[in-house]
XYZ file of C-alpha atoms in Angstrom:
594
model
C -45.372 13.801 -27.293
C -44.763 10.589 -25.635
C -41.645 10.589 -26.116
C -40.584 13.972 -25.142
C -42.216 12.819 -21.696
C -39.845 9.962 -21.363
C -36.772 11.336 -21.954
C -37.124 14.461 -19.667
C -38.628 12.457 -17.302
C -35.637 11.475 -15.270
C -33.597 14.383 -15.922
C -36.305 16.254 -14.425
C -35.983 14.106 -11.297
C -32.081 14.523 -11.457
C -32.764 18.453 -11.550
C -35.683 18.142 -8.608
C -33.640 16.243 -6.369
C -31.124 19.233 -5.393
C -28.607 21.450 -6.026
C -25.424 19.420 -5.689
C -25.945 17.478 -8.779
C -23.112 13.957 -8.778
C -22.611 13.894 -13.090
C -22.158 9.933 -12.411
C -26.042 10.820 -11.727
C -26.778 12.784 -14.827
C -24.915 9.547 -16.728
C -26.820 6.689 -15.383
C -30.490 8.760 -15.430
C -29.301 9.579 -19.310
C -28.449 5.906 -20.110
C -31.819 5.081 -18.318
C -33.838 7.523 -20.390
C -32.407 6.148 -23.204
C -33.079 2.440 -22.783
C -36.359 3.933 -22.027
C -36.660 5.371 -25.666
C -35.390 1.819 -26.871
C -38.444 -0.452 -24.757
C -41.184 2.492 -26.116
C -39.681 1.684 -29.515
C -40.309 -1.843 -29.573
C -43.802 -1.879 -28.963
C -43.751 -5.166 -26.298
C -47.311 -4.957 -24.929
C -46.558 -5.362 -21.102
C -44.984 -3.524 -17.992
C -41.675 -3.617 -17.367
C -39.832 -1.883 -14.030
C -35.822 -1.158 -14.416
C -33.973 -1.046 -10.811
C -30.940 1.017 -10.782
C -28.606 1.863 -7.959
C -27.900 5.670 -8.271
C -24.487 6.847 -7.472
C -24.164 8.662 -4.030
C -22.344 9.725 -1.762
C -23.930 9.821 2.280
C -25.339 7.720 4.358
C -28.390 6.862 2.374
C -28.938 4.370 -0.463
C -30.602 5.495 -3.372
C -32.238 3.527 -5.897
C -33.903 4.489 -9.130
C -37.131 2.508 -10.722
C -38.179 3.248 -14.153
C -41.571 1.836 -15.175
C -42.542 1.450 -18.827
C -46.151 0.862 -19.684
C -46.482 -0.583 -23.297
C -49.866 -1.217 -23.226
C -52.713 0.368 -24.547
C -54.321 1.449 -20.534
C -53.237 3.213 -17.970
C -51.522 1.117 -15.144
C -51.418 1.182 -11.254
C -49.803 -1.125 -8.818
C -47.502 -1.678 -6.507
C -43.519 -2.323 -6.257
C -41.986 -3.542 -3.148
C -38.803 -3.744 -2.442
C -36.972 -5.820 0.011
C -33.942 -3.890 1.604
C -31.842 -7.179 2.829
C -31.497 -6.187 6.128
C -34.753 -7.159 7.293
C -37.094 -3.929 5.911
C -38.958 -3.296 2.833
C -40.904 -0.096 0.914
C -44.093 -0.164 -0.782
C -44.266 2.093 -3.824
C -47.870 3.146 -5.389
C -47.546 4.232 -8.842
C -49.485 4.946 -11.904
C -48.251 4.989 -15.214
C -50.514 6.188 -18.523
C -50.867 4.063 -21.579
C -47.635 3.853 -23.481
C -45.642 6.316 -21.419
C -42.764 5.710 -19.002
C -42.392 7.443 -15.312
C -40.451 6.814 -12.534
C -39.464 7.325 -8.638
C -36.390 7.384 -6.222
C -36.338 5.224 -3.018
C -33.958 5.984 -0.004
C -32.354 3.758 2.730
C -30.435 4.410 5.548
C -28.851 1.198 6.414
C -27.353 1.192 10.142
C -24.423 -1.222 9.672
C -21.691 -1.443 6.666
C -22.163 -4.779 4.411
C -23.216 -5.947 1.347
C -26.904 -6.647 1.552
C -28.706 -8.083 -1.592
C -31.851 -6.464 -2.201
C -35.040 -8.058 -4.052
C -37.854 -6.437 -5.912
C -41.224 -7.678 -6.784
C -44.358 -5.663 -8.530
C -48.412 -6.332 -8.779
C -49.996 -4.521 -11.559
C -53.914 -4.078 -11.564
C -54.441 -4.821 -15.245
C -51.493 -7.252 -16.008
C -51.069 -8.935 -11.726
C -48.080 -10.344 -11.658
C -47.267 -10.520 -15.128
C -44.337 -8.112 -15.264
C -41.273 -8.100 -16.152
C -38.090 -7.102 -14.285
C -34.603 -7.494 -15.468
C -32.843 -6.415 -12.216
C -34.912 -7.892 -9.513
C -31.915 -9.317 -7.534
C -28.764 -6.965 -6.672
C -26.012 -6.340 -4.467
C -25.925 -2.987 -2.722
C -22.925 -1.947 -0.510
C -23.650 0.424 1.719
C -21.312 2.630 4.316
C -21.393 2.756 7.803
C -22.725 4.918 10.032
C -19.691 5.989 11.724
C -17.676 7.367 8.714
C -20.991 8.453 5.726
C -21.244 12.077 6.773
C -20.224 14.858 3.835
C -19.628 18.258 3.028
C -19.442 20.368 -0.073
C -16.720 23.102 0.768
C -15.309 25.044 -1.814
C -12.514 27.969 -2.082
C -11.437 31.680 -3.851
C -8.670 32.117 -4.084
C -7.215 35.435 -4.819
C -5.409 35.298 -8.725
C -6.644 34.125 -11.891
C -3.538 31.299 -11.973
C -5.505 29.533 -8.884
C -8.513 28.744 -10.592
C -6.406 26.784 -13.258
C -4.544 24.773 -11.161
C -5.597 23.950 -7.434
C -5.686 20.545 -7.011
C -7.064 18.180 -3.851
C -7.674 21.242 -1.269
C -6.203 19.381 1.459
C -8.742 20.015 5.040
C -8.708 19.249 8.758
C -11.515 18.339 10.185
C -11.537 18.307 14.360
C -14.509 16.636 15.773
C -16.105 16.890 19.141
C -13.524 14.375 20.423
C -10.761 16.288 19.680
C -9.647 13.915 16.756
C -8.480 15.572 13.935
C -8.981 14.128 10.159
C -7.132 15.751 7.001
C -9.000 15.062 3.746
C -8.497 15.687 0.089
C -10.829 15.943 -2.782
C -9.295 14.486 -6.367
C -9.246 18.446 -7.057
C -10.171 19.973 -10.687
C -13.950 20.679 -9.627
C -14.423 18.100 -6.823
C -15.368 19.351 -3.141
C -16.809 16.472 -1.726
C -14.993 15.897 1.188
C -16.068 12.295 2.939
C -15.610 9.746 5.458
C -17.067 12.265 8.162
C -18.659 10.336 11.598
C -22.052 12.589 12.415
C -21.619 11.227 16.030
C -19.105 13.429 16.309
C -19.863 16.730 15.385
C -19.124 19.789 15.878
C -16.640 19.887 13.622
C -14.453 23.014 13.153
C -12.745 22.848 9.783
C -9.349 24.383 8.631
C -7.482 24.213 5.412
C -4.338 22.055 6.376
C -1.084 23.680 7.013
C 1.535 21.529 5.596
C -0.862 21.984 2.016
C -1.074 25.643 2.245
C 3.240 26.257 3.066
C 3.705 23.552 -0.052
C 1.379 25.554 -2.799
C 2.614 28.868 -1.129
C -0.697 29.887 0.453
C -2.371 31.297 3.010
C -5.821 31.143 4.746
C -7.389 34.125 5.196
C -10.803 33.642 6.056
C -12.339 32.026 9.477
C -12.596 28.519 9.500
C -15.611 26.470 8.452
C -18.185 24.751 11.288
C -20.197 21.831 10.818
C -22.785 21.785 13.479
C -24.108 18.533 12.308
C -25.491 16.784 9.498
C -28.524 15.795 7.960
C -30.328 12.513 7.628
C -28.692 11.491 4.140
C -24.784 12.931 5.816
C -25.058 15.989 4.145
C -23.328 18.525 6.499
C -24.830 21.552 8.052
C -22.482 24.541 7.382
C -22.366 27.936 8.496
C -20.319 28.838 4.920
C -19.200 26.500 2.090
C -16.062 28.162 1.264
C -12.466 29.666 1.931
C -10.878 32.324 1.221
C -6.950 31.914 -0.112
C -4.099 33.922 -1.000
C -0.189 33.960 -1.381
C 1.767 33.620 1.233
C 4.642 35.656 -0.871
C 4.364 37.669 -3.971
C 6.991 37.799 -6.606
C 7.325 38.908 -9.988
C 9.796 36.876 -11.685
C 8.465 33.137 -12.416
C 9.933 30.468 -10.131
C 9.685 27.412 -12.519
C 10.224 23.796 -11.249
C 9.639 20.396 -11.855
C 7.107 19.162 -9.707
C 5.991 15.124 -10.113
C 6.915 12.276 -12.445
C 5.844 8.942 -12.854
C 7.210 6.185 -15.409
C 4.432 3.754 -15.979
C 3.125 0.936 -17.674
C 6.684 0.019 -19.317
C 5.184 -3.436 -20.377
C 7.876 -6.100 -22.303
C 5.253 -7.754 -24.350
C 3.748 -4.257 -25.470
C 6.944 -3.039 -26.037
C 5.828 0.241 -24.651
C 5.214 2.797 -21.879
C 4.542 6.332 -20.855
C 6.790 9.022 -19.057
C 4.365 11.928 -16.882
C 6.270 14.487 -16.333
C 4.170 17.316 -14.432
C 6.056 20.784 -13.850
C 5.005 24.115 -11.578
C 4.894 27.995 -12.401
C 4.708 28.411 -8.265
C 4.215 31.850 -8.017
C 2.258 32.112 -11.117
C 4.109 34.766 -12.297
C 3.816 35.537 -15.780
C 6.256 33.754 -18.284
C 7.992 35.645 -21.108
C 9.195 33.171 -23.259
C 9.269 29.060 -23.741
C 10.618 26.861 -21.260
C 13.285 24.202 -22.258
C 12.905 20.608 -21.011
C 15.747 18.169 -21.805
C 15.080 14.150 -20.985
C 18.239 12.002 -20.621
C 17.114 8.625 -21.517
C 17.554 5.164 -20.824
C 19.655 3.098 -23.906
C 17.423 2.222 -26.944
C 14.258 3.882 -25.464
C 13.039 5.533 -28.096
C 10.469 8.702 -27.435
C 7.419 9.738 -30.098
C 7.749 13.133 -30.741
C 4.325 13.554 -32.074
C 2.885 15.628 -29.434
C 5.701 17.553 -28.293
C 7.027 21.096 -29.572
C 10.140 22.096 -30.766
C 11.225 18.332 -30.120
C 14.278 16.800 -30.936
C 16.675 13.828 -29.977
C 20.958 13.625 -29.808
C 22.011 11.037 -28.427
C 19.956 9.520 -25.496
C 18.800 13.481 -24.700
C 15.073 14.240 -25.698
C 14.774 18.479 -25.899
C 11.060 20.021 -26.275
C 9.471 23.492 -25.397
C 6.625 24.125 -23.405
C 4.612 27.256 -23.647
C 4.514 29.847 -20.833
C 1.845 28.938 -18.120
C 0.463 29.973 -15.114
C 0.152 26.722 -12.490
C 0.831 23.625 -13.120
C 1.247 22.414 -16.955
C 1.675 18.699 -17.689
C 2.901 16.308 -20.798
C 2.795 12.553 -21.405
C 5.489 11.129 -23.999
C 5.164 7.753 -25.205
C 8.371 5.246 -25.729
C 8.904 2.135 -27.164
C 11.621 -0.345 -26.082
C 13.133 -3.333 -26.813
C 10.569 -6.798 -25.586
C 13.544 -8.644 -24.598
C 14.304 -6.519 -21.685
C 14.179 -8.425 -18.684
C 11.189 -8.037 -16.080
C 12.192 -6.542 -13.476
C 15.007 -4.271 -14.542
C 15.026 -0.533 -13.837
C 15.304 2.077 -15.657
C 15.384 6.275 -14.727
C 14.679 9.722 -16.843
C 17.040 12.287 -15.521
C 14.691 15.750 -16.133
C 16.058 19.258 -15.996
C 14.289 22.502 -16.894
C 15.576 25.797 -17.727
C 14.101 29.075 -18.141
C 15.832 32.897 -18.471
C 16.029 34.844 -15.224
C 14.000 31.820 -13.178
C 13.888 33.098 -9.538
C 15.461 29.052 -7.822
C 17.059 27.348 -10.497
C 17.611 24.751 -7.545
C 14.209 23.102 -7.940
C 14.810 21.957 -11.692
C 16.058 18.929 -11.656
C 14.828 15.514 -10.922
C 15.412 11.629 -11.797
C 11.881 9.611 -12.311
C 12.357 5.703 -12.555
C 10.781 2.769 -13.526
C 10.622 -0.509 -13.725
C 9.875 -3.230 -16.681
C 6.445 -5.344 -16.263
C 5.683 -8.607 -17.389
C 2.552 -10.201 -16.922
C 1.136 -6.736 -16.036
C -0.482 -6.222 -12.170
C -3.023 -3.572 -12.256
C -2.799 -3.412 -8.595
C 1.163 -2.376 -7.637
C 3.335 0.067 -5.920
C 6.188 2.050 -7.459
C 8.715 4.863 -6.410
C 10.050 7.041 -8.816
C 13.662 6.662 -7.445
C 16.784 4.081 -8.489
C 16.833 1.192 -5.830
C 20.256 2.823 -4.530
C 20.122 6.332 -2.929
C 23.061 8.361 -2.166
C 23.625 8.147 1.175
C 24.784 11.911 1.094
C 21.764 13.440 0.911
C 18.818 13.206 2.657
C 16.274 12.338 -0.683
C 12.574 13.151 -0.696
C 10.554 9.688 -2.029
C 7.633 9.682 -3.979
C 5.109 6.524 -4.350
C 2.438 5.667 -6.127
C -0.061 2.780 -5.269
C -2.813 2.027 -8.430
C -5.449 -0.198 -7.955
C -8.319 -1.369 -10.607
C -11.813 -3.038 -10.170
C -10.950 -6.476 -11.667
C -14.951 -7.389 -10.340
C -18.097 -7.783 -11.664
C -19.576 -5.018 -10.115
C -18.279 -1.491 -8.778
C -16.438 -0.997 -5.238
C -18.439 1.744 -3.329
C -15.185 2.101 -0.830
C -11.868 1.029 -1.313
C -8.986 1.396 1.405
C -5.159 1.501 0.829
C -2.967 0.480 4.408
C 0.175 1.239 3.974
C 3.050 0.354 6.715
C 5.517 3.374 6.428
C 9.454 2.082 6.891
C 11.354 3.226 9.653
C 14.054 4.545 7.863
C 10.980 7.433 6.641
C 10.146 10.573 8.215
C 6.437 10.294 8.917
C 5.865 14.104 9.337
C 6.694 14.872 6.165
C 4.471 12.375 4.616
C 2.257 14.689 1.885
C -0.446 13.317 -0.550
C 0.419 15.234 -3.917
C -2.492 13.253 -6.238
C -4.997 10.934 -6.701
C -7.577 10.037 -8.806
C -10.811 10.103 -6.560
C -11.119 12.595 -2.973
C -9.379 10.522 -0.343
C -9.073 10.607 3.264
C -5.545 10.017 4.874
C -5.281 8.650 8.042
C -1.935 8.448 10.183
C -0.913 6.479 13.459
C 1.946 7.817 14.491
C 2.368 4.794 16.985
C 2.185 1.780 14.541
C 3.711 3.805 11.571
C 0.492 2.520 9.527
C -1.410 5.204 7.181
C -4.577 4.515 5.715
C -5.858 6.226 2.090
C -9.769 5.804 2.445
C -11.328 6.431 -1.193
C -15.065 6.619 0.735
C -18.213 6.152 -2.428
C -16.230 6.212 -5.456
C -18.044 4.175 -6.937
C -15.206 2.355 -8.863
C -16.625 0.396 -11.730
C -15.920 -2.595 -12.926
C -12.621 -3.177 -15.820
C -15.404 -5.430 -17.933
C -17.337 -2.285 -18.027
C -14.759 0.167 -18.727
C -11.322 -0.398 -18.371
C -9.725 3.331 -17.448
C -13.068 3.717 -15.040
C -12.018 1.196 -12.993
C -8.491 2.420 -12.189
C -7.552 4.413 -9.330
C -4.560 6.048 -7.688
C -2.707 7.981 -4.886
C 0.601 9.172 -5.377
C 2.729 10.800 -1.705
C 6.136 12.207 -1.170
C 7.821 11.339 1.793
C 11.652 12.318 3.196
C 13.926 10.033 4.356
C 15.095 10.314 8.477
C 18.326 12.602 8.580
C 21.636 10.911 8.845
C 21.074 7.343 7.447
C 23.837 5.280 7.676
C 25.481 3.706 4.171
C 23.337 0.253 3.953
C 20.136 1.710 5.291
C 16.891 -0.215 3.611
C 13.808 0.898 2.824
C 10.859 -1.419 2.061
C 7.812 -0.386 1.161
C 4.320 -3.180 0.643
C 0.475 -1.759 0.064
C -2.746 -3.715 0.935
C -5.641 -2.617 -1.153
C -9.524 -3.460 0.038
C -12.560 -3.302 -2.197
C -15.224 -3.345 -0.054
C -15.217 -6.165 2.211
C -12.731 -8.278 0.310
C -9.806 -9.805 1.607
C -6.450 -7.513 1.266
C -4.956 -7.443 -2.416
C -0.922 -7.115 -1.623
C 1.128 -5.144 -4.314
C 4.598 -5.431 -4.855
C 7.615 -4.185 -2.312
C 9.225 -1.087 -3.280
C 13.111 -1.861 -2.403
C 15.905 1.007 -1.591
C 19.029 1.150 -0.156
C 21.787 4.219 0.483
C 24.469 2.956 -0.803
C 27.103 4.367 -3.662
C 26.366 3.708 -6.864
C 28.621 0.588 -8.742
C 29.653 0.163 -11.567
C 31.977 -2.768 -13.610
C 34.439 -1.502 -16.551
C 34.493 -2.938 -19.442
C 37.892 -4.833 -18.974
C 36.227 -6.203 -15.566
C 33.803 -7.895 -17.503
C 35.669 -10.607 -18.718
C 36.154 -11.875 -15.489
C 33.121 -13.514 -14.787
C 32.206 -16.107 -16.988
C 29.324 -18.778 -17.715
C 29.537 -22.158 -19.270
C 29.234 -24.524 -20.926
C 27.624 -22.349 -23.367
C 25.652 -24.055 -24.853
C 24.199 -25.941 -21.775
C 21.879 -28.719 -21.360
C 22.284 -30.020 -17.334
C 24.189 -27.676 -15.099
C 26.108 -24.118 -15.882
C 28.457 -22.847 -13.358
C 29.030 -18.523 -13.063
C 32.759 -17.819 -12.202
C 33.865 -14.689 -10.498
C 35.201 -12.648 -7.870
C 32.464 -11.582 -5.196
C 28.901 -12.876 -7.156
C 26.066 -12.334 -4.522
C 23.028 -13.610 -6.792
C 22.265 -14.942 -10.473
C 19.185 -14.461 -12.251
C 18.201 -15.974 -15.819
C 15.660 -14.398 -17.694
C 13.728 -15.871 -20.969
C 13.465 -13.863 -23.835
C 10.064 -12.744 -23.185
C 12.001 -11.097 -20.006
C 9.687 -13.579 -17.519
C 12.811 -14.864 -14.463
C 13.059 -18.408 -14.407
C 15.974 -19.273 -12.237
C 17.292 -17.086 -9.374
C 19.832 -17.824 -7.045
C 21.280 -15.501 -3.849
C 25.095 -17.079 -3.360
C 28.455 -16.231 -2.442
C 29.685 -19.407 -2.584
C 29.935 -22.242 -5.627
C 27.799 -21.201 -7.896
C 26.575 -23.978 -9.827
C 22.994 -23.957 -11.592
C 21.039 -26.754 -12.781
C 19.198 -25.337 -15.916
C 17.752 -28.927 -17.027
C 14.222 -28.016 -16.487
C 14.428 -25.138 -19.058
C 13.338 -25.611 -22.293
C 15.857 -25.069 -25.278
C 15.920 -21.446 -26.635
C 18.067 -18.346 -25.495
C 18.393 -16.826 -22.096
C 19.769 -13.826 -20.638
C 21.835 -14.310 -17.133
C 22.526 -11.096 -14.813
C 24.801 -11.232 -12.799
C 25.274 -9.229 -9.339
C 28.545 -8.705 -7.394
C 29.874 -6.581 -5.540
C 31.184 -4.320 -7.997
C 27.812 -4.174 -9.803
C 25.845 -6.150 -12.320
C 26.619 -7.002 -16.227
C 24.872 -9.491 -18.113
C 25.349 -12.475 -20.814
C 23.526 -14.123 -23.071
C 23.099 -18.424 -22.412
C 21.997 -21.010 -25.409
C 19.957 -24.104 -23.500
C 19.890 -27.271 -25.891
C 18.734 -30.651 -25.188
């Protein structure tokens, strides 16, 4: 009987505390219940209070307190606990002889921060004999101007929909006239956040440049928010929208839709191609679709997953099964360690499928680059650093960040400065991993992701929990001239720490190069072997790099002039030197002795 009572206990306070329930709730109230099982079952005669910060998304704090009496009397006291920003909250309770119960405290703190909150207890049969584990902790808590919420939700008119919507993209005007576009992380998430109360009324509208790209339409009225509760919940007159297609056809209009080449690590000697493709009418299929992957040299593809799969060459050919939406597959790859950091690689993707209604939108190249000494926190595009400077491309970036802390990030913030040589109006977020608000200036070209109460947890806690992600397509400005550069550099915030910088994305229109075979031989290195100084010969060298065999770069130098290298700092063992001119790039191999 007792301990029936202490496991429902807090699920019963999950279920009593409303009807939008967070399941990062249900977790941490399960994992309490169950330490409470484990305390019960060890018999310590005593009274011990657990302090938990719940999950939550608002403008409140909320904190959970489990109190297990182990003792053979019932127990009453007192708990107080000390908020950090100069307030506290007494907290009566009574717990009966060897049973566990427990209560919920709220804050509203008025200014963003960390504050570190402290807990003390008085029992009346054991005074201040009691034990608790978490009586110092760090909370981090929102501010006031950007912790309102809403749930809003959507129908939308097909069965295909239900599948596949994903990050319901909103505007949100205020009172001021300011408008905000949101996105949840889709699949089941309509939490939209980072909502100022000051300024409501807010009149909400699905966002136009979402609905033309998913081939949609808004058909009912728009949503008002006529203000918001204490916690930030909103006040709605409805929760939902009403969508349907914008055009109707029967014939399936297949297409690839987003690709990402990722974690290509040296040491691990592995990586992953996501490749992500569309049924955008949702029309039904009648037969397989046929996906063929040219590949890089010697990356070699597992087939274990995929159907109908087989390999000629450097092409990679598997089925996919009709679907309605969006349907997705990952392939693993090895390749070769020694490949030097840095170098990039691309997957050219095509699809084809019998009577498809734009057999225009099939193609696509996703690239990559090799890590070494992996950065969790980095920015890639999935396009070869040169871009034909006929065509006006469309650029897609991802920016990943992970929790390398000792404790979870409630809020973490991407800035991103877009490049000039971009079109900022056609900047679109296609995915991320958590609901995120997108902010653009349009004056200082900067755009801000705002992941508001994610909760991110820490990568000594779980590893994939603490990684996050948004991935945007943008088009380059029309008419670019041949030499036109595009550089791209993130700045990631956890909280209130300082900026983490990723990597620069580099592009360039300019036509591809390329060096024959017979061209080769005119660019030489020696001595080979070295052991002071190598010199590179050639016609038209603008910069040597030398790699180690682990694929780490030791030695680069930008010249057009005498190129002459002094290699006596590197330890004997073999190298790899790349060389670029302006014909393109080859490679040779260099033996250091001393």
């Amino acid at each position: 009987m007792v301990l029936r009572f202490i496991f429902f206990q807090p699920l019963f306070l999950l279920l009593r505390s409303g009807r939008h329930t967070n399941m990062k709730n249900m977790k941490n109230l399960f994992l309490i219940a169950v330490s409470s099982l484990m305390y019960l079952a060890s018999y310590a005669q005593g009274v011990q209070i657990d302090v938990y910060a719940i999950d939550s998304v608002g403008c409140e704090k909320q904190m959970y307190f489990g109190i297990m009496n182990s003792t053979t009397t019932t127990d009453a006291g007192v708990f107080t606990i000390n908020w950090g920003d100069g307030t506290s909250d007494d907290q009566v309770y009574t717990v009966p002889a060897n049973s566990y119960t427990s209560y919920t405290l709220n804050h509203l703190y008025q200014d963003a921060g960390n504050y570190s909150i402290s807990v003390t207890a008085n029992s009346q049969t054991l005074g201040n004999n009691i034990t608790i584990p978490q009586a110092n902790q760090v909370l981090s808590a929102v501010g006031q101007g950007n912790c309102g919420y809403a749930y809003i939700g959507y129908e939308v008119s097909g069965s295909c929909f239900s599948y596949f919507i994903n990050g319901m993209q909103l505007d949100f005007t205020g009172a001021n006239g300011n408008t905000t576009t949101i996105s949840t992380s889709g699949y089941w998430d309509y939490i939209y956040n980072g909502l100022n109360p000051a300024n409501a009324p807010y009149l909400v509208s699905v966002n136009e440049n979402w609905l033309t790209s998913n081939n949609l339409v808004q058909t009912s009225s728009d949503v008002t928010i006529s203000g918001f509760e204490t916690n930030g919940e909103a006040i709605l007159t409805n929760a939902s929208f009403n969508l349907d297609w914008a055009t109707t056809q029967t014939a399936a209009d297949l297409s690839f839709y987003y690709g990402s080449a990722w974690n290509f690590v040296a040491p691990l000697e592995s990586g992953n191609l996501f490749l992500q493709f569309s049924n955008l009418n949702c029309a039904t299929m009648n037969s397989n679709m046929t996906v063929a992957v040219e590949m890089p040299a010697l990356f070699v593809p597992n087939l274990a997953n995929l159907t109908n799969a087989s390999v000629a060459g450097n092409v990679l050919t598997f089925q996919m099964s009709p679907f309605s939406g969006y349907n997705d597959v990952y392939i693993p790859f090895s390749f070769p360690g020694t490949t030097p950091s840095g170098t990039e690689f691309c997957f050219n993707v095509s699809l084809s499928y019998p009577n498809d209604l734009n057999p225009s939108n099939n193609t696509s190249q996703v690239c990559g680059i090799v890590l070494n000494s992996y950065d969790p926190n980095d920015k890639q595009v999935n396009a070869p650093e040169r871009l034909n400077p006929d065509v006006k491309e469309k650029l897609t970036y991802r920016i990943q960040f992970q929790n390398d802390g000792n404790y979870y990030a409630v809020n973490v913030k991407i800035t991103d400065m877009i490049d000039e040589q971009l079109n900022l109006s056609t900047l679109r977020v296609v995915e991320s991993s958590h609901g995120v608000q997108t902010a653009i200036n349009n004056q200082t070209r900067q755009v801000d992701f705002n992941f508001n109460n994610i909760f991110l947890g820490a990568s000594t806690d779980n590893l994939e929990l603490s990684r996050g992600y948004v991935v945007y397509e943008i088009e380059e400005n029309s008419n670019l001239s041949v030499g036109s550069e595009i550089e791209n550099t993130a700045n990631i915030y956890f909280d209130f720490n300082p900026a983490i910088v990723t990597n620069t994305t580099y592009n360039i229109n300019a036509y591809p190069l390329n060096i024959k075979q017979n061209e080769m031989e005119d660019y030489a290195v020696f001595p080979n072997p070295a052991r002071e100084t190598i010199s590179v010969q050639g016609e038209g060298i603008v910069g040597i790099q030398i790699f180690d065999l682990s694929g780490k770069l030791v030695i680069e130098k930008t010249s057009n002039a005498a190129n002459s290298i002094s290699v006596r700092n590197l330890t004997t063992g073999l190298y790899t030197v790349k060389i670029e001119t302006i014909h393109g790039t080859t490679s040779t191999k260099l033996s250091i002795t001393h």
